[in-house]
Coordinates of C-alpha atoms and ligand atoms in Angstrom, one line a residue:
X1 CA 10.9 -4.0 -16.5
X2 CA 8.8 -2.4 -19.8
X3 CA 5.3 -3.1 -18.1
X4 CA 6.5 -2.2 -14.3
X5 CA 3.6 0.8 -14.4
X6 CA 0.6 -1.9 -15.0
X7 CA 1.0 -3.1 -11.3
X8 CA -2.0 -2.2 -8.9
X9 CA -1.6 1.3 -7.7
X10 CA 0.9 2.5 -10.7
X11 CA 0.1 4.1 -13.9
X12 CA -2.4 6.9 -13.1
X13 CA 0.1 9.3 -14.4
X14 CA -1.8 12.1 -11.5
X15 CA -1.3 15.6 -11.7
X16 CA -1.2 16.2 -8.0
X17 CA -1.6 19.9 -8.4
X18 CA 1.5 21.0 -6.1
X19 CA 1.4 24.7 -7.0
X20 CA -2.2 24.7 -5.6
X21 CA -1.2 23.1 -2.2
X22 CA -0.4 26.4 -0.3
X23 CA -3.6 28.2 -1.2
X24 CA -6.5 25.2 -1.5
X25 CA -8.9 27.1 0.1
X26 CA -9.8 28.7 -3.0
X27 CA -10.5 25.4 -5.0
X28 CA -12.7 23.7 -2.8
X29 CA -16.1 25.2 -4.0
X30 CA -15.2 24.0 -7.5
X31 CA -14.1 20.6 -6.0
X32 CA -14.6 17.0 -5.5
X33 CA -14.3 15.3 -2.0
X34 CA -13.2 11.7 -1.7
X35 CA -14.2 9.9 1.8
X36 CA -12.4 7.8 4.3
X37 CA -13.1 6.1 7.6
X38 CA -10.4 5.0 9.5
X39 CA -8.4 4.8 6.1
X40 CA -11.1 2.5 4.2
X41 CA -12.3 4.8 1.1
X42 CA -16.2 4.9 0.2
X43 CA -16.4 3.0 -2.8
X44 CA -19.9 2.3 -5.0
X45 CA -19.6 -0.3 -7.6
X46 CA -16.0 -0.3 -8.8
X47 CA -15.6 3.4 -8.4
X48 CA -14.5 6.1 -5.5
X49 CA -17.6 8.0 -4.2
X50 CA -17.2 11.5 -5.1
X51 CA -18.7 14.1 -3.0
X52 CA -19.6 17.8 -3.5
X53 CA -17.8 19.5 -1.5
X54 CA -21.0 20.9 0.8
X55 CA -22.4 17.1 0.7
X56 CA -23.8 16.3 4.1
X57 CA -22.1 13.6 4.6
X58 CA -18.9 15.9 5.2
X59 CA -20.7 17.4 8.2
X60 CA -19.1 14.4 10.2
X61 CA -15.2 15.1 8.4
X62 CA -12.3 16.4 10.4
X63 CA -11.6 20.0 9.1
X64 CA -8.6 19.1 7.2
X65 CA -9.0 18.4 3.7
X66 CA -6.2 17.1 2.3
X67 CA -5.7 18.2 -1.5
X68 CA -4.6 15.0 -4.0
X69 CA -5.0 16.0 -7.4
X70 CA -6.4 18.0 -10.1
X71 CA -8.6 16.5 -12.6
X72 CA -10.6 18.0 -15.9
X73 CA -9.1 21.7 -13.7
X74 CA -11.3 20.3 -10.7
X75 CA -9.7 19.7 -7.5
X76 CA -9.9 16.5 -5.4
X77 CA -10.1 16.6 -1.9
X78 CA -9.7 13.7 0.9
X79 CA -11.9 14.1 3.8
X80 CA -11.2 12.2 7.1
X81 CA -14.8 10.7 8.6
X82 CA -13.1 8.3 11.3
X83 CA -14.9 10.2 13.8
X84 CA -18.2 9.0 13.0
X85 CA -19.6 6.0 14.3
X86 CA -21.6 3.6 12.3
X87 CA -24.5 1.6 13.6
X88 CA -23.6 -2.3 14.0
X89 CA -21.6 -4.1 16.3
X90 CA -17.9 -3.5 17.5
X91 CA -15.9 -1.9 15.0
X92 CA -12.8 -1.2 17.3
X93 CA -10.3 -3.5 15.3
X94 CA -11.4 -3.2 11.4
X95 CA -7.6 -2.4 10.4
X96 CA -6.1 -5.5 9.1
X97 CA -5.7 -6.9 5.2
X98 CA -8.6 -9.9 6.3
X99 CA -11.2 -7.1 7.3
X100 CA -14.7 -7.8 4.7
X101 CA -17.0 -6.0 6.8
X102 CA -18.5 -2.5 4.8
X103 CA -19.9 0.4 6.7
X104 CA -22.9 2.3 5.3
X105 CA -23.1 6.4 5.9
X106 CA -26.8 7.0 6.4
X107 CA -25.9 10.4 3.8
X108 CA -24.6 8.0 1.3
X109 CA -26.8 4.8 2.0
X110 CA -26.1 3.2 -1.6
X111 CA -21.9 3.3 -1.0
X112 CA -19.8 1.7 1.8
X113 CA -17.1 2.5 3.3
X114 CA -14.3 -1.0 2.5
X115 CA -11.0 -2.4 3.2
X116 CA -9.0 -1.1 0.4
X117 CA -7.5 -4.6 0.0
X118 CA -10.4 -5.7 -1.1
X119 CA -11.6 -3.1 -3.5
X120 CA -7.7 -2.6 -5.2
X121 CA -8.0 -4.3 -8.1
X122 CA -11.4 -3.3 -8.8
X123 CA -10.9 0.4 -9.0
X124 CA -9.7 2.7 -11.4
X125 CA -5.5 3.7 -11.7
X126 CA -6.8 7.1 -10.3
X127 CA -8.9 5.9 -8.0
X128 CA -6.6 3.3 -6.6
X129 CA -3.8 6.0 -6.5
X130 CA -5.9 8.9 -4.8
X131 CA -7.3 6.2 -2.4
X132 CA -3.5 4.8 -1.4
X133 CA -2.6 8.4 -1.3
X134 CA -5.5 9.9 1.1
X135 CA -5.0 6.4 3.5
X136 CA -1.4 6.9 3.8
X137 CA -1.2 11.0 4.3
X138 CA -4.3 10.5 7.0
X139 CA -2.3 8.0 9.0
X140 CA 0.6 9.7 8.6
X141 CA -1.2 13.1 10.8
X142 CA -2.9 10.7 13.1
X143 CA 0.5 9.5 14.3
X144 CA 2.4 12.9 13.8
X145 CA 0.8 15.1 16.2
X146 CA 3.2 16.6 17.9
X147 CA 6.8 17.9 16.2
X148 CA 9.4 14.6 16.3
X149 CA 12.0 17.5 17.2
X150 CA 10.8 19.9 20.3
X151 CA 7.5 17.6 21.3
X152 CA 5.1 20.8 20.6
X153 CA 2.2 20.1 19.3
X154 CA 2.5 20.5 15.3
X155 CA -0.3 21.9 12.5
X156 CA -1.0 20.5 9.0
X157 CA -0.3 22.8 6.0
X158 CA 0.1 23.0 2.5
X159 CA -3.4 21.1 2.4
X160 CA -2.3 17.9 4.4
X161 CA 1.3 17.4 2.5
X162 CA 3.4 19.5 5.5
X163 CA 3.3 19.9 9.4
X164 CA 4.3 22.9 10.9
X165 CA 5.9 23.5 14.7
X166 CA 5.4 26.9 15.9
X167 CA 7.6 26.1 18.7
X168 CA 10.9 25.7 16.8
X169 CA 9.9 26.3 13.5
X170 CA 10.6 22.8 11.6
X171 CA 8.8 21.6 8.9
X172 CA 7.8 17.8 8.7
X173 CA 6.8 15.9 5.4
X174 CA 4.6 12.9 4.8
X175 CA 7.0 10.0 5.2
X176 CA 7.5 6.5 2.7
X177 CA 9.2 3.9 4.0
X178 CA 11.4 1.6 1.3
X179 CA 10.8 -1.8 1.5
X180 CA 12.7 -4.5 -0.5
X181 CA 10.5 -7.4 -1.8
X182 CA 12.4 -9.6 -3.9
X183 CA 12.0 -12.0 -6.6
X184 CA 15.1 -15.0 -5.9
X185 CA 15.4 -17.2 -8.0
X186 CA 17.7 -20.3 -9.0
X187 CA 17.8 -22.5 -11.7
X188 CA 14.2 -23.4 -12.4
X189 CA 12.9 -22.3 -8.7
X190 CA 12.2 -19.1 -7.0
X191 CA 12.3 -18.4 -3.0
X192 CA 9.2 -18.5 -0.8
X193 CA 8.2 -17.7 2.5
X194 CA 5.2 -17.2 5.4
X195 CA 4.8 -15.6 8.4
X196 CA 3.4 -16.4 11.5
X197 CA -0.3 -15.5 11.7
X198 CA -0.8 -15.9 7.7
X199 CA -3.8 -18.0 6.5
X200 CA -2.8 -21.3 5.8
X201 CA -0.9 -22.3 3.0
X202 CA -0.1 -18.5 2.1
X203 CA 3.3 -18.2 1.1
X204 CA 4.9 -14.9 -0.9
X205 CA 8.0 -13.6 -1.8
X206 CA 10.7 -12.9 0.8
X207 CA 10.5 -8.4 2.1
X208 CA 12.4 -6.6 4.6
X209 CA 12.4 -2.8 5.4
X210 CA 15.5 -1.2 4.0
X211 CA 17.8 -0.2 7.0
X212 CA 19.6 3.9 6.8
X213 CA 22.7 3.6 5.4
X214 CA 21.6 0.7 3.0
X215 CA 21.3 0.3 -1.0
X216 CA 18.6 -1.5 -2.1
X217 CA 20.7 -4.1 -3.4
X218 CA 22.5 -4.6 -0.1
X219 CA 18.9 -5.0 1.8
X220 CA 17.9 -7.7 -0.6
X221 CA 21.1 -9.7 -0.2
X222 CA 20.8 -9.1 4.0
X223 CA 17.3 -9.6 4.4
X224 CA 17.6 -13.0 2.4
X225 CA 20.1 -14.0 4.4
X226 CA 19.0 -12.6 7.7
X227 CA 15.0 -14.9 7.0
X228 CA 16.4 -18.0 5.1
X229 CA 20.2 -18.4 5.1
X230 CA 20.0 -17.9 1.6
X231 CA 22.8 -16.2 -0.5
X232 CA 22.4 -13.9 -3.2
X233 CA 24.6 -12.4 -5.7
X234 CA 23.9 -10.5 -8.5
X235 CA 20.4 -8.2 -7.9
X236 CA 18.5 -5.8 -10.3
X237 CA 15.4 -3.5 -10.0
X238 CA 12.3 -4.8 -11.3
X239 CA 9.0 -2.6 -10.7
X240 CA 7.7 -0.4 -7.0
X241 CA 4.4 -0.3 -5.7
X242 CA 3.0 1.9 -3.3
X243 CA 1.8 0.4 -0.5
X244 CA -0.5 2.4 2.1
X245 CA -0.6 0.0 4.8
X246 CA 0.6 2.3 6.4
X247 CA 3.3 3.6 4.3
X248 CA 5.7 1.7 2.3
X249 CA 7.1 1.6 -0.5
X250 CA 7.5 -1.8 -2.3
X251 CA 10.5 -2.3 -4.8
X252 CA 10.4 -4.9 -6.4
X253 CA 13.8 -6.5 -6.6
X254 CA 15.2 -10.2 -8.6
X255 CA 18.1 -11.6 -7.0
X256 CA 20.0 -14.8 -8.0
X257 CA 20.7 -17.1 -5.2
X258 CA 24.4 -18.6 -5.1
X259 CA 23.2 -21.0 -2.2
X260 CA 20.4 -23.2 -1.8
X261 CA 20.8 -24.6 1.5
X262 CA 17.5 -23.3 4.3
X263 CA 18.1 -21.8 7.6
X264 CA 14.8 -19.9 8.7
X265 CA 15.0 -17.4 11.3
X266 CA 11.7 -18.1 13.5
X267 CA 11.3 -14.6 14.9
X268 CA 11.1 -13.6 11.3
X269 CA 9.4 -16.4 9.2
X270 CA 8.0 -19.7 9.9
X271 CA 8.9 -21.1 7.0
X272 CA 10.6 -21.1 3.7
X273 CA 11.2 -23.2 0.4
X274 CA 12.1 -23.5 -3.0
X275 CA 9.1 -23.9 -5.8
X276 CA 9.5 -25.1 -9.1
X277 CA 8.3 -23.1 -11.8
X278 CA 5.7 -26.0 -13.1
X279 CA 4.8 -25.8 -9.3
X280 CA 4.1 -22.4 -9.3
X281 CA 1.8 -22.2 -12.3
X282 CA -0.3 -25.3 -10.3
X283 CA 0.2 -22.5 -7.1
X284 CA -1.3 -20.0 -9.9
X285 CA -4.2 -22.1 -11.1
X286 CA -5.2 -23.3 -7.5
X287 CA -3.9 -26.5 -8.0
X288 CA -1.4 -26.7 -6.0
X289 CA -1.3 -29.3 -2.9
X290 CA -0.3 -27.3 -0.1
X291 CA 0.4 -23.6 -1.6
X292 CA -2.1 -20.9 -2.0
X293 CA -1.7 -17.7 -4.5
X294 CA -0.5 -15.1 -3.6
X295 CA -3.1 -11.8 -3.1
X296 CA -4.1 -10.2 -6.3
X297 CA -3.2 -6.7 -6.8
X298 CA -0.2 -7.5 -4.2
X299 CA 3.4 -6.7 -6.0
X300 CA 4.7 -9.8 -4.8
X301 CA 1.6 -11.8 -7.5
X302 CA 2.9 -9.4 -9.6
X303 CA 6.1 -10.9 -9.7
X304 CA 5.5 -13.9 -9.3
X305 CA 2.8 -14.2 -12.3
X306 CA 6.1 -12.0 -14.7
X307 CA 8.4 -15.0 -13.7
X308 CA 5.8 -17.4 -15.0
X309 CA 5.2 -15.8 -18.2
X310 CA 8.9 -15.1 -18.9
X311 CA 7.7 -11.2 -18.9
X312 CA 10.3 -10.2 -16.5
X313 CA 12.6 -7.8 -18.6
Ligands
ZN1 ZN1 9.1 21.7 17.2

């Protein structure tokens, strides 16, 4: 696909300074900081905040700073502020893609700290991509604390891109977890679906986690069949998306269907249909009866919107 880099997150082209990782130390007073609380990035405006380094907001940062990239031969930093508490009522359960509430540091009273669902297609390609990037590697260490192979507690090195077990020695690395998403199509319609919980009348394209031991094209095909009964023959790569919720990585995948015929599993999906393409566009220009779009900035509108416009190839 010739314009796979222009969906949201993709296309920043980074330098994500690697040879500075083991000794970032001596970058950081000639540095820029980007913030997080509890993996929402402070944006003002349609832009990433970006600290000094000795900014007093940073006063209420873990110590780890994790090193993303270089830029103009200035590092950026990520600093980590979940452990500050903002003024305001119950914040204990903020992480989920419908979260609009904004918190305010009293350091940085003009920016707020957002969902980055809801600031992704606002933001810059290297904003976007540092942001994804810092929210993924932070959950990544607040879940990996101790080594997966003796149980010892582990230590983050290589500024946040490596943990390190004294114990028995291994080294662990920042995982990504493939996810198929895919694009099935026949004739004149394409495959839909919704899960339980969704707002109503939000359907999107059929994913599944890719299972060890599995191509990509083999996941599409099982998880097709595995949600809707659906069977699918000939499949192709389309476009990937980084997706730091927590930690996936979307590829984008078309698939023909050779089968037409429903069968939904219900511990999977609640539903699933075929839409016409002239239906879709009505889904697309919210004119649709009973179907909402699918989230901007989400690979899965990407897709979608490509079929529409014949912009697949
Ligand atoms: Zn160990």
């Amino acid at each position: 696909m010739k314009i796979a880099e222009t969906v949201t997150f993709a296309g920043a082209n980074l330098d994500r300074a690697a040879d500075w990782r083991a000794d970032s130390t001596a970058h950081i007073a000639d540095s820029d900081v980007i913030a997080l609380w509890r993996g929402k990035p402070l944006v003002m405006g349609d832009a990433l905040v970006r600290l000094r380094h000795d900014h007093p907001a940073l006063s209420d940062a873990r110590d780890m700073r994790l090193l993303l990239a270089r830029s103009g031969g200035r590092a950026i930093f990520a600093a980590d502020l979940s452990d500050w508490t903002p003024a305001g009522p119950d914040v204990a359960h903020l992480d989920s893609f419908s979260d609009q509430t904004e918190q305010a540091h009293p350091a940085v009273p003009q920016a707020t700290f957002v969902e980055l669902r809801s600031a992704m297609t606002r933001l810059s390609r290297e904003d976007a991509e540092l942001a994804a990037t810092a929210r993924s590697l932070f959950h990544w260490h607040a879940i990996h604390g101790f080594c997966a192979n003796c149980g010892a507690a582990s230590v983050a090195t290589q500024a946040g891109w490596q943990r390190d077990c004294a114990a028995c020695g291994r080294h662990h690395f920042p995982r990504t977890d493939p996810v198929v998403i895919m694009l099935i199509t026949h004739q004149n319609s394409v495959l839909v679906g919704r899960s339980p919980g969704w707002p109503e009348g939000m359907y999107s394209l059929l994913a599944g986690f890719v299972e060890p031991g599995e191509t990509l094209e083999a996941a599409v095909r099982r998880e097709v069949f595995e949600e809707a009964g659906v069977t699918v023959g000939a499949v192709s790569y389309l476009a990937s998306q980084p997706w730091a919720f927590p930690a996936s990585l979307m590829c984008g995948m078309r698939g023909e269907a050779t089968s037409t015929a429903i069968k939904i599993d219900p511990a999977e999906i609640e539903d699933a249909r075929w839409v016409t393409r002239e239906e879709m566009a009505d889904v697309f220009a919210g004119q649709h009866h009973d179907i909402k779009p699918a989230r901007p900035g989400a690979i899965a509108h990407f897709l979608l919107e490509n079929w529409l416009s014949d912009t697949l190839d």
